[in-house]
Tab-separated table of C-alpha atoms in Angstrom:
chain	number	residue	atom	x	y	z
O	1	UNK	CA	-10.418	13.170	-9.781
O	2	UNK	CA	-11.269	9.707	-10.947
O	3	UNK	CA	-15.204	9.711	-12.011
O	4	UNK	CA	-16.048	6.720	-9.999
O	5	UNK	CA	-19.672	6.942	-10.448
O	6	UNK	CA	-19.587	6.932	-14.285
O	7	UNK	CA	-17.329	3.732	-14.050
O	8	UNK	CA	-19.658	2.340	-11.186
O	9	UNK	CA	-22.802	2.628	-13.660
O	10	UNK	CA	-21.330	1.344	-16.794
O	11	UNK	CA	-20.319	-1.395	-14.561
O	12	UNK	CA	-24.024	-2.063	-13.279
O	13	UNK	CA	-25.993	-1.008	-16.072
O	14	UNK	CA	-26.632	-4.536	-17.845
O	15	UNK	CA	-27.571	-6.076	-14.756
O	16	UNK	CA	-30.515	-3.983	-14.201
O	17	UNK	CA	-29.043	-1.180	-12.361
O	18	UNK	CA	-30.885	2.001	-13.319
O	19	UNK	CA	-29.745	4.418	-10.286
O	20	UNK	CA	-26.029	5.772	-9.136
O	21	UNK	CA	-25.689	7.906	-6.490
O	22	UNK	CA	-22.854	10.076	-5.860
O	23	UNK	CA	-22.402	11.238	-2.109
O	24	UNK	CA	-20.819	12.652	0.330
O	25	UNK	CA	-20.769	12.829	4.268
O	26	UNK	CA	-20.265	16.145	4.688
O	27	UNK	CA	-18.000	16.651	7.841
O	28	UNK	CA	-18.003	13.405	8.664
O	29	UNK	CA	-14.165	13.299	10.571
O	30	UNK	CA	-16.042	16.122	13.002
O	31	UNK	CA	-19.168	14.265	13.832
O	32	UNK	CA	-18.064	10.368	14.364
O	33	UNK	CA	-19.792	9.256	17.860
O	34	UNK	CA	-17.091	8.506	19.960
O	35	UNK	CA	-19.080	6.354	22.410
O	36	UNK	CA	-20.293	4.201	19.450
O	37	UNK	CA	-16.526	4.381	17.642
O	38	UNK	CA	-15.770	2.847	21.030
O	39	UNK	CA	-17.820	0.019	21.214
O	40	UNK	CA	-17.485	-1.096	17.954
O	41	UNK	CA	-13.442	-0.901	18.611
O	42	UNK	CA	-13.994	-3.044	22.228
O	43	UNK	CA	-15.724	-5.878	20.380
O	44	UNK	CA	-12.353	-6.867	18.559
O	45	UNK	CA	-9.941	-4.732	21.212
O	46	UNK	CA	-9.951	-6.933	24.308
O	47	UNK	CA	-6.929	-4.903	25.808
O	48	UNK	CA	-8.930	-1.745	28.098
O	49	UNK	CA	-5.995	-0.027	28.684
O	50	UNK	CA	-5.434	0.415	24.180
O	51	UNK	CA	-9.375	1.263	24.668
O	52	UNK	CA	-8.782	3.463	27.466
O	53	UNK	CA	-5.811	5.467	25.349
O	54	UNK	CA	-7.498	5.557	22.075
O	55	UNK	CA	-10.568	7.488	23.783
O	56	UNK	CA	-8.031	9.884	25.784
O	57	UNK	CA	-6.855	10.500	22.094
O	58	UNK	CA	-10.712	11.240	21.186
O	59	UNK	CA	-10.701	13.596	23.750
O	60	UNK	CA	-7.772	15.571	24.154
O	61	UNK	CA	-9.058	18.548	22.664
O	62	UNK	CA	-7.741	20.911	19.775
O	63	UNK	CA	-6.373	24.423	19.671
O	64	UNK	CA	-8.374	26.622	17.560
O	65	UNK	CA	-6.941	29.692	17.082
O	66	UNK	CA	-5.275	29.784	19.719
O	67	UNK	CA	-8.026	28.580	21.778
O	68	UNK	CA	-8.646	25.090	23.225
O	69	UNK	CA	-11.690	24.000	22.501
O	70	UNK	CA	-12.861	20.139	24.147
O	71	UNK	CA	-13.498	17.388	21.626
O	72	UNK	CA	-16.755	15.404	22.939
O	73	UNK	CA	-17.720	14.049	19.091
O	74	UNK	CA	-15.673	13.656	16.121
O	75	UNK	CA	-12.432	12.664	15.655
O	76	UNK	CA	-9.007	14.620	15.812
O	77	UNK	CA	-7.665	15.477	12.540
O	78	UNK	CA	-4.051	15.246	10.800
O	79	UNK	CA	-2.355	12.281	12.084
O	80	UNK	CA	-2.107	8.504	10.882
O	81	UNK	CA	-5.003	7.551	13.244
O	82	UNK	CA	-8.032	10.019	12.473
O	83	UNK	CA	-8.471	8.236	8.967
O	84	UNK	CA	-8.103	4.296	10.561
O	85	UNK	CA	-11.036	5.052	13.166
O	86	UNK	CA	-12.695	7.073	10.583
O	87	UNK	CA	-12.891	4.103	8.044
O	88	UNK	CA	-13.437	1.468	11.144
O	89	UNK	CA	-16.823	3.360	11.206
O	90	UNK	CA	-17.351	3.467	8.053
O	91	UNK	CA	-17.191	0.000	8.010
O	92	UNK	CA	-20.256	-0.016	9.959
O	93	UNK	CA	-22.076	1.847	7.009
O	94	UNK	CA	-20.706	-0.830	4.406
O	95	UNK	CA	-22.304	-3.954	6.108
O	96	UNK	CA	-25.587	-1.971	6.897
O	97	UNK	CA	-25.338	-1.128	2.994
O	98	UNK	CA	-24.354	-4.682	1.892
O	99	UNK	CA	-27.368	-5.889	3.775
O	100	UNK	CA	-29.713	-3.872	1.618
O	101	UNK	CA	-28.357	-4.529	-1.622
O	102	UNK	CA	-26.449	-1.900	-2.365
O	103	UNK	CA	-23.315	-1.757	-4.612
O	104	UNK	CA	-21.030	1.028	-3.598
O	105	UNK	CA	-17.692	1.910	-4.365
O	106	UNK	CA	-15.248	3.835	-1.802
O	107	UNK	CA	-11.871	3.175	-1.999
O	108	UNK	CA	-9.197	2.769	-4.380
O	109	UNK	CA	-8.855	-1.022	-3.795
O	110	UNK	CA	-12.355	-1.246	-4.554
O	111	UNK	CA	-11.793	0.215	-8.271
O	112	UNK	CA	-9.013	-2.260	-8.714
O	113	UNK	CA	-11.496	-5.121	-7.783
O	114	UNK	CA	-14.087	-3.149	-10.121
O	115	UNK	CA	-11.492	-3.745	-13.040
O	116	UNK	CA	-10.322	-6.835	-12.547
O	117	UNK	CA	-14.423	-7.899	-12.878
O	118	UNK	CA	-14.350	-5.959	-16.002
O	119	UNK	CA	-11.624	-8.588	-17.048
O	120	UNK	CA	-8.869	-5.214	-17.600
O	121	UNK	CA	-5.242	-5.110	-16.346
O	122	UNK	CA	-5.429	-3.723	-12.501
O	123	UNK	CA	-3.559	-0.601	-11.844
O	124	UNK	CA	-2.450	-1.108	-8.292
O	125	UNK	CA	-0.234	0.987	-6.336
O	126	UNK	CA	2.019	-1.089	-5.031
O	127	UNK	CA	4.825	-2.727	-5.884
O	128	UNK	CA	5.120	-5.482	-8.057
O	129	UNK	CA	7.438	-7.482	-10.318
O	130	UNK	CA	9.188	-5.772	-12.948
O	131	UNK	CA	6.889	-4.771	-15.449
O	132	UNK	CA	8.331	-3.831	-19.178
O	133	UNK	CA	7.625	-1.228	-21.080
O	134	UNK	CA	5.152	-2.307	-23.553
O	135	UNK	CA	3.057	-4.006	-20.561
O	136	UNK	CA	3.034	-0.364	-19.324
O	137	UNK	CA	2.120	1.192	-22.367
O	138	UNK	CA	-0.665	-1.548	-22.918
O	139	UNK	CA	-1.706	-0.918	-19.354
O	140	UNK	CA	-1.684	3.172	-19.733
O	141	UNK	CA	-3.685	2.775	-23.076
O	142	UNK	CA	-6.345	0.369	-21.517
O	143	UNK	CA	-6.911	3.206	-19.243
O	144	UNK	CA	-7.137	6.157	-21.477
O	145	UNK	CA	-9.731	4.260	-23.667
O	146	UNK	CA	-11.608	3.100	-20.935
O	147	UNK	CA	-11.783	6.577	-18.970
O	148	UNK	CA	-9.650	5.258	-15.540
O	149	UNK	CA	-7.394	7.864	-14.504
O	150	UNK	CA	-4.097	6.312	-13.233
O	151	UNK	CA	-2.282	7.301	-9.973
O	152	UNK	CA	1.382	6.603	-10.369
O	153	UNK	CA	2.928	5.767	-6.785
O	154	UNK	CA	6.734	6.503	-7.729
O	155	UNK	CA	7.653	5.932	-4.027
O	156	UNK	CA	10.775	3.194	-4.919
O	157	UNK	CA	11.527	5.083	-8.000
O	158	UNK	CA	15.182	6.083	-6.652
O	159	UNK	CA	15.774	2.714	-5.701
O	160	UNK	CA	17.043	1.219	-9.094
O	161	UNK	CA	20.010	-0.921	-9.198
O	162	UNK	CA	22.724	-0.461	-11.140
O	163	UNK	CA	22.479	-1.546	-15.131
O	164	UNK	CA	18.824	-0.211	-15.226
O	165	UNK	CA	16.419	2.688	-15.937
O	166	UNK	CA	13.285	3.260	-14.648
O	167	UNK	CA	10.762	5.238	-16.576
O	168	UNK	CA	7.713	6.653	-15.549
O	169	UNK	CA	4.288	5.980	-17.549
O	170	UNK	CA	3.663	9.915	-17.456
O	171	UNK	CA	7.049	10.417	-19.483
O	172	UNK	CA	6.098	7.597	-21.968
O	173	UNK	CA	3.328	8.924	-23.894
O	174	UNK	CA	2.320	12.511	-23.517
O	175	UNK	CA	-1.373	11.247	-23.638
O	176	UNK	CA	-0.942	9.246	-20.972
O	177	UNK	CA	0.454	11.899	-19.593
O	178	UNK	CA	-2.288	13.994	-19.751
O	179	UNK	CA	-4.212	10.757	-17.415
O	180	UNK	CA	-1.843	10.479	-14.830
O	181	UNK	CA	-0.769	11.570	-11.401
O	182	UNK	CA	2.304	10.937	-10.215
O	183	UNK	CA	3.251	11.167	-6.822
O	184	UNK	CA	7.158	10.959	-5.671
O	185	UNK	CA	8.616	11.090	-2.052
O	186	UNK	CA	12.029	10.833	-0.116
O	187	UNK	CA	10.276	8.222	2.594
O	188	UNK	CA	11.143	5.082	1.009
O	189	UNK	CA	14.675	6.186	0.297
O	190	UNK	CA	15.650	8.279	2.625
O	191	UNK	CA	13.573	6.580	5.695
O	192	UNK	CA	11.620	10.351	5.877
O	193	UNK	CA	8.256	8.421	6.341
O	194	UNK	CA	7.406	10.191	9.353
O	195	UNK	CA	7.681	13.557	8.079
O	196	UNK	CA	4.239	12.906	5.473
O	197	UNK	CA	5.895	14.815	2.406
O	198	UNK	CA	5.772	13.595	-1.365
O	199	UNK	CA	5.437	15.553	-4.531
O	200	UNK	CA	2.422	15.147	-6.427
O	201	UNK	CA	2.832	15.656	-10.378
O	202	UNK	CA	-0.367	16.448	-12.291
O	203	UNK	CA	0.298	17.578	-16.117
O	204	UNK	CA	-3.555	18.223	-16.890
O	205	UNK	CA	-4.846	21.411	-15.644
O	206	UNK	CA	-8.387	19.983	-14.714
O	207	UNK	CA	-7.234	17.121	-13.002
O	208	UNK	CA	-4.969	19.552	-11.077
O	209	UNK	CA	-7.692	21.582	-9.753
O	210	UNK	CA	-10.081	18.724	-8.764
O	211	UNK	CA	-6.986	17.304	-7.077
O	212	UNK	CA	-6.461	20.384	-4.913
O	213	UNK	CA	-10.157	21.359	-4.293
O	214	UNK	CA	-10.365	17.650	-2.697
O	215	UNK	CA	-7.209	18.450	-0.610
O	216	UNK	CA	-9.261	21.508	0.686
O	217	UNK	CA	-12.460	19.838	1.187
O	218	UNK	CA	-10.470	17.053	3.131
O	219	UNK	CA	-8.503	19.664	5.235
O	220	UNK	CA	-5.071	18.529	3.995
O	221	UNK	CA	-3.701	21.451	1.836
O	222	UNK	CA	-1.359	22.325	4.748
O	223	UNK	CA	2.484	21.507	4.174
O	224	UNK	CA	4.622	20.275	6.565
O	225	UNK	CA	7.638	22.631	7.122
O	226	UNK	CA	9.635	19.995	8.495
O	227	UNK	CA	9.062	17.683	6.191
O	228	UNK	CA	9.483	20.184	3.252
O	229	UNK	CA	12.916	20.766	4.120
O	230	UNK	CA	14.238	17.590	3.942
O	231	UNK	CA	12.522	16.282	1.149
O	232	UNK	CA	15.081	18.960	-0.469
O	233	UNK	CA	17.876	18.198	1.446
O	234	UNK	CA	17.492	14.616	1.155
O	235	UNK	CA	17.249	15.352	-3.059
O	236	UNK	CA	20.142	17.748	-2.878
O	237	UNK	CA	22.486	16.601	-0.723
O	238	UNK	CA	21.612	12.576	-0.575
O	239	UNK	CA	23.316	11.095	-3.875
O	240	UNK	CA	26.207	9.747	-1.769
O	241	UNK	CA	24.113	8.199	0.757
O	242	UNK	CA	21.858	6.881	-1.955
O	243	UNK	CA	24.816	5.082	-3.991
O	244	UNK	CA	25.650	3.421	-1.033
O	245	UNK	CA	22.662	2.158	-0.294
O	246	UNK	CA	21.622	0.226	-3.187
O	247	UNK	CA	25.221	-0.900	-3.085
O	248	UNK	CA	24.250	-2.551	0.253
O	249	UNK	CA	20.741	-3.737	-0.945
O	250	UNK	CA	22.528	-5.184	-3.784
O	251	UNK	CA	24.949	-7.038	-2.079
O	252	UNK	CA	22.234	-8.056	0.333
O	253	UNK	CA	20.297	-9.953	-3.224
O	254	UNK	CA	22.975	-11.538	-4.282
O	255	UNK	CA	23.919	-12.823	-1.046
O	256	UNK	CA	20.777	-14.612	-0.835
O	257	UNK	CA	20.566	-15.693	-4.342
O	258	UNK	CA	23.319	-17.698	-3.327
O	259	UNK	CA	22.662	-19.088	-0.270
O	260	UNK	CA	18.963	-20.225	-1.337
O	261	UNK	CA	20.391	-22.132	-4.595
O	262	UNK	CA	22.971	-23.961	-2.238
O	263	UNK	CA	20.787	-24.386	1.086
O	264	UNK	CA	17.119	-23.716	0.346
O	265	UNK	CA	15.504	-26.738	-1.945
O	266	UNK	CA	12.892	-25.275	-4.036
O	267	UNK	CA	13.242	-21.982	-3.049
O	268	UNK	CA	14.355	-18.841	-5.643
O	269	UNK	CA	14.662	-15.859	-5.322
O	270	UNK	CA	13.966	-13.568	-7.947
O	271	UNK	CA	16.655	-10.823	-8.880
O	272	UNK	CA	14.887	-7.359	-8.936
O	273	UNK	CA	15.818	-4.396	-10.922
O	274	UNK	CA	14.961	-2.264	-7.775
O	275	UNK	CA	13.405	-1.579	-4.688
O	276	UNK	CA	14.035	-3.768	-1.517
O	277	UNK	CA	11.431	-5.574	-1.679
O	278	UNK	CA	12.128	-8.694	-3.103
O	279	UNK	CA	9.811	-11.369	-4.519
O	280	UNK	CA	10.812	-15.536	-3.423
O	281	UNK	CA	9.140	-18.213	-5.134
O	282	UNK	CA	7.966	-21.164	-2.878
O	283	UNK	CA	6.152	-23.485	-5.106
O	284	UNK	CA	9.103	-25.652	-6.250
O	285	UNK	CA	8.767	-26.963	-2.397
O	286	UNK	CA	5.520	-28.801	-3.577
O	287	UNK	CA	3.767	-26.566	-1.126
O	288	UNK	CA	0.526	-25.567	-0.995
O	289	UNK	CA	0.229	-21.165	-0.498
O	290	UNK	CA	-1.256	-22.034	3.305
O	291	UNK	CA	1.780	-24.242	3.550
O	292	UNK	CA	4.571	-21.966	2.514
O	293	UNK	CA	2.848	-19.226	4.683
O	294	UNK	CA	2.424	-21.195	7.760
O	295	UNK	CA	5.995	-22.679	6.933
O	296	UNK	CA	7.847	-19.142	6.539
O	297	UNK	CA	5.578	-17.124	9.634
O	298	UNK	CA	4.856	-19.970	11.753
O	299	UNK	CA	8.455	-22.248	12.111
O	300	UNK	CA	10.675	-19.885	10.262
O	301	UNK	CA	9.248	-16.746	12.231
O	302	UNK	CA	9.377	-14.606	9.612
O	303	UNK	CA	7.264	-11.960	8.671
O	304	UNK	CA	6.988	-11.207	4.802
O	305	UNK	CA	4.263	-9.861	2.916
O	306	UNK	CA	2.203	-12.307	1.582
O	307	UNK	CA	2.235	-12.757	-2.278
O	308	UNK	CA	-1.409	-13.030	-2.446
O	309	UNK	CA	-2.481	-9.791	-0.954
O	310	UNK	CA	-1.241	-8.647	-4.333
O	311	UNK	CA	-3.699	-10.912	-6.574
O	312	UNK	CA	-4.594	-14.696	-6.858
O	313	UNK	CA	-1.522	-14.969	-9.327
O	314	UNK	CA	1.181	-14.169	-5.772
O	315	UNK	CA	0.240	-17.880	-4.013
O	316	UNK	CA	3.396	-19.550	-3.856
O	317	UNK	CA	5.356	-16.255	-4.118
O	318	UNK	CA	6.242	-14.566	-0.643
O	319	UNK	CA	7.932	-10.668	-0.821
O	320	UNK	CA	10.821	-9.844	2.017
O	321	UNK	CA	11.868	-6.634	2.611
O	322	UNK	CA	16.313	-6.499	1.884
O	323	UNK	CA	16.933	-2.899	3.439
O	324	UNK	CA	18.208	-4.547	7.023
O	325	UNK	CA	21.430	-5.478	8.014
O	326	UNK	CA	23.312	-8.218	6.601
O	327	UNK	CA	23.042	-9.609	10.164
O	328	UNK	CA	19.484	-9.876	10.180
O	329	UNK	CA	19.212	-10.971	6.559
O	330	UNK	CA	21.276	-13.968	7.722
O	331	UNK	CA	19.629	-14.723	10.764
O	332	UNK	CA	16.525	-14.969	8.916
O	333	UNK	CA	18.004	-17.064	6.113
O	334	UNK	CA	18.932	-19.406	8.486
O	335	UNK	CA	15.621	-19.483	10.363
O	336	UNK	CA	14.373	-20.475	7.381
O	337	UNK	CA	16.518	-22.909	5.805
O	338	UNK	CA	15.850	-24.764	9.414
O	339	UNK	CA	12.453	-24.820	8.486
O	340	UNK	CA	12.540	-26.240	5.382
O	341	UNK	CA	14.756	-28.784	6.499
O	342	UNK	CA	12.227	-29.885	8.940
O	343	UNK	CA	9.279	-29.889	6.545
O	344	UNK	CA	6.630	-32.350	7.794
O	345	UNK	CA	8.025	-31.817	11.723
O	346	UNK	CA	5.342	-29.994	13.950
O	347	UNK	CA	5.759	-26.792	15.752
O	348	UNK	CA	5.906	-28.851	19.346
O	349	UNK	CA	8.487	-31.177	18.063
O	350	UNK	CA	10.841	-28.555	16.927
O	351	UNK	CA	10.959	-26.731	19.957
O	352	UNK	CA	12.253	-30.558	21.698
């Protein structure tokens, strides 16, 4: 795994930072307090009866081999909401820490915002803007020399339309390869989300075997069956299925590539080379960012993700996901080319 604390100190050092402390909360998922999990969830929660269901979760118990066994601390294991109320407590610990002093480092996000203080490309995993391949290669090198390992998230990797290849950084440079873990899975592609399979790639032996010590630590090294199944089905037997869908997708960007240049004034949208997602550009409309998002959410009633979650450099720049049907796609076209044509008219005086 990723040596955070080496990173943290070289970081710190020429500020006067001579300590780093590398630790661990050693079954923390198993001892949260649920009665103070609770009340720090009721003083944002206003709804009881969400308060009321989240604490029947808390305390529904486990089977433990083959024995049920009551749950009065701690917090269930294995599903998508163990690690959200985990981290809502652990939020606790970072403002208690933040009020001391303290610099600390826990997730990934935080070693992007580490890097991007160091003034070096950020290695995000998420989705961005087609990047070329020596802009990859720059950003793989940076990392080798600089000890960050990379994770790869390959998730829209199947998605590439037609005309293009897509090539991952591991295959590039076998160096790089050797810093790299690339993960793959059928969710994006093959709407398998819910089944919580991917394929993890790790070419260097070390990294491997931190990786999966950390799986066993966290209690994850468990497979789901399910989900193991039709990741292979969906690789063996989905190719028609696939074609058909970035046919759609496809047809779904050009279609409004056209409409915006004939009915949405300073509006573009940007032609991908995959994925769904797809990136619009707002800032011909002499728009401020708070202005295009309150236009787009607010009057158009649409929900995109916002371009500057991704970095100061997405304000203007709004991403909409394409994989609907071309029914929606055109409802929401329209919803917004309404909006723009009313720039400047409130909220109230729309609805007249």
């Amino acid at each position: 795994m990723l040596n955070i604390v080496a990173i943290l100190g070289t970081a710190n050092v020429n500020e006067g930072y001579k300590y780093v402390v590398d630790m661990d909360l050693e079954k923390y998922f198993d001892t949260v307090n649920q009665s103070k999990l609770v009340e720090v969830l009721s003083r944002t929660i206003k709804d009881g009866r969400v308060i009321s269901l989240i604490h029947e979760y808390l305390r529904a118990g486990v089977i433990v081999r083959n024995s049920f066994e009551e749950t009065e601390v701690g917090v269930p294991q294995g599903g998508p909401l163990s690690p959200i109320l985990s981290n809502i407590m652990l939020n606790e610990l970072d403002k208690e820490l933040e009020r001391r002093g303290h610099r600390f480092f826990r997730y990934a996000d935080d070693l992007d915002d580490l890097l991007q203080k160091q003034k070096k490309r950020k290695a995000r995993a998420k989705q961005y803007p087609p990047l070329y391949r020596e802009k990859t290669v720059k950003i793989g090198e940076l990392c080798l020399n600089n000890g960050v390992l990379v994770f790869s998230d390959e998730i829209h990797s199947d998605l590439i339309f037609k005309g293009y290849k897509h090539t991952p950084l591991g295959m590039l440079d076998e160096r790089m390869n050797q810093n790299v873990i690339t993960a793959y899975s059928a969710s994006k592609t093959f709407n398998l989300a819910g089944l919580q399979t991917s394929a993890i790639i790790i070419a260097n032996e070390e990294i491997r075997k931190k990786y999966i010590n950390q799986l066993e630590i966290n209690c994850v090294s468990g497979l789901n069956i399910f989900g193991t199944i039709a990741l292979e089905a969906a690789y063996n037997h989905g190719e028609q299925y696939l074609n058909e869908l970035l046919e759609y997708v496809q047809a779904n960007v050009d279609y409004a590539i056209d409409y915006a240049k004939k009915n949405l004034k300073g509006v573009k949208v940007l032609k991908p080379q995959a994925t769904y997602l797809v990136w619009i550009d707002f800032r011909a409309t002499g728009l401020s960012a708070d202005e295009i998002d309150a236009l787009v959410i607010e009057k158009a009633k649409i929900a995109p993700d916002l371009g500057r979650w991704f970095g100061e450099e997405g304000a203007g720049f709004l991403r909409f996901n394409f994989a609907c049907p071309r029914s929606t796609l055109e409802k929401a076209l329209e919803q917004l080319k309404y909006a723009i044509d009313n720039i400047g008219v409130t909220s109230k005086e729309l609805k007249r």
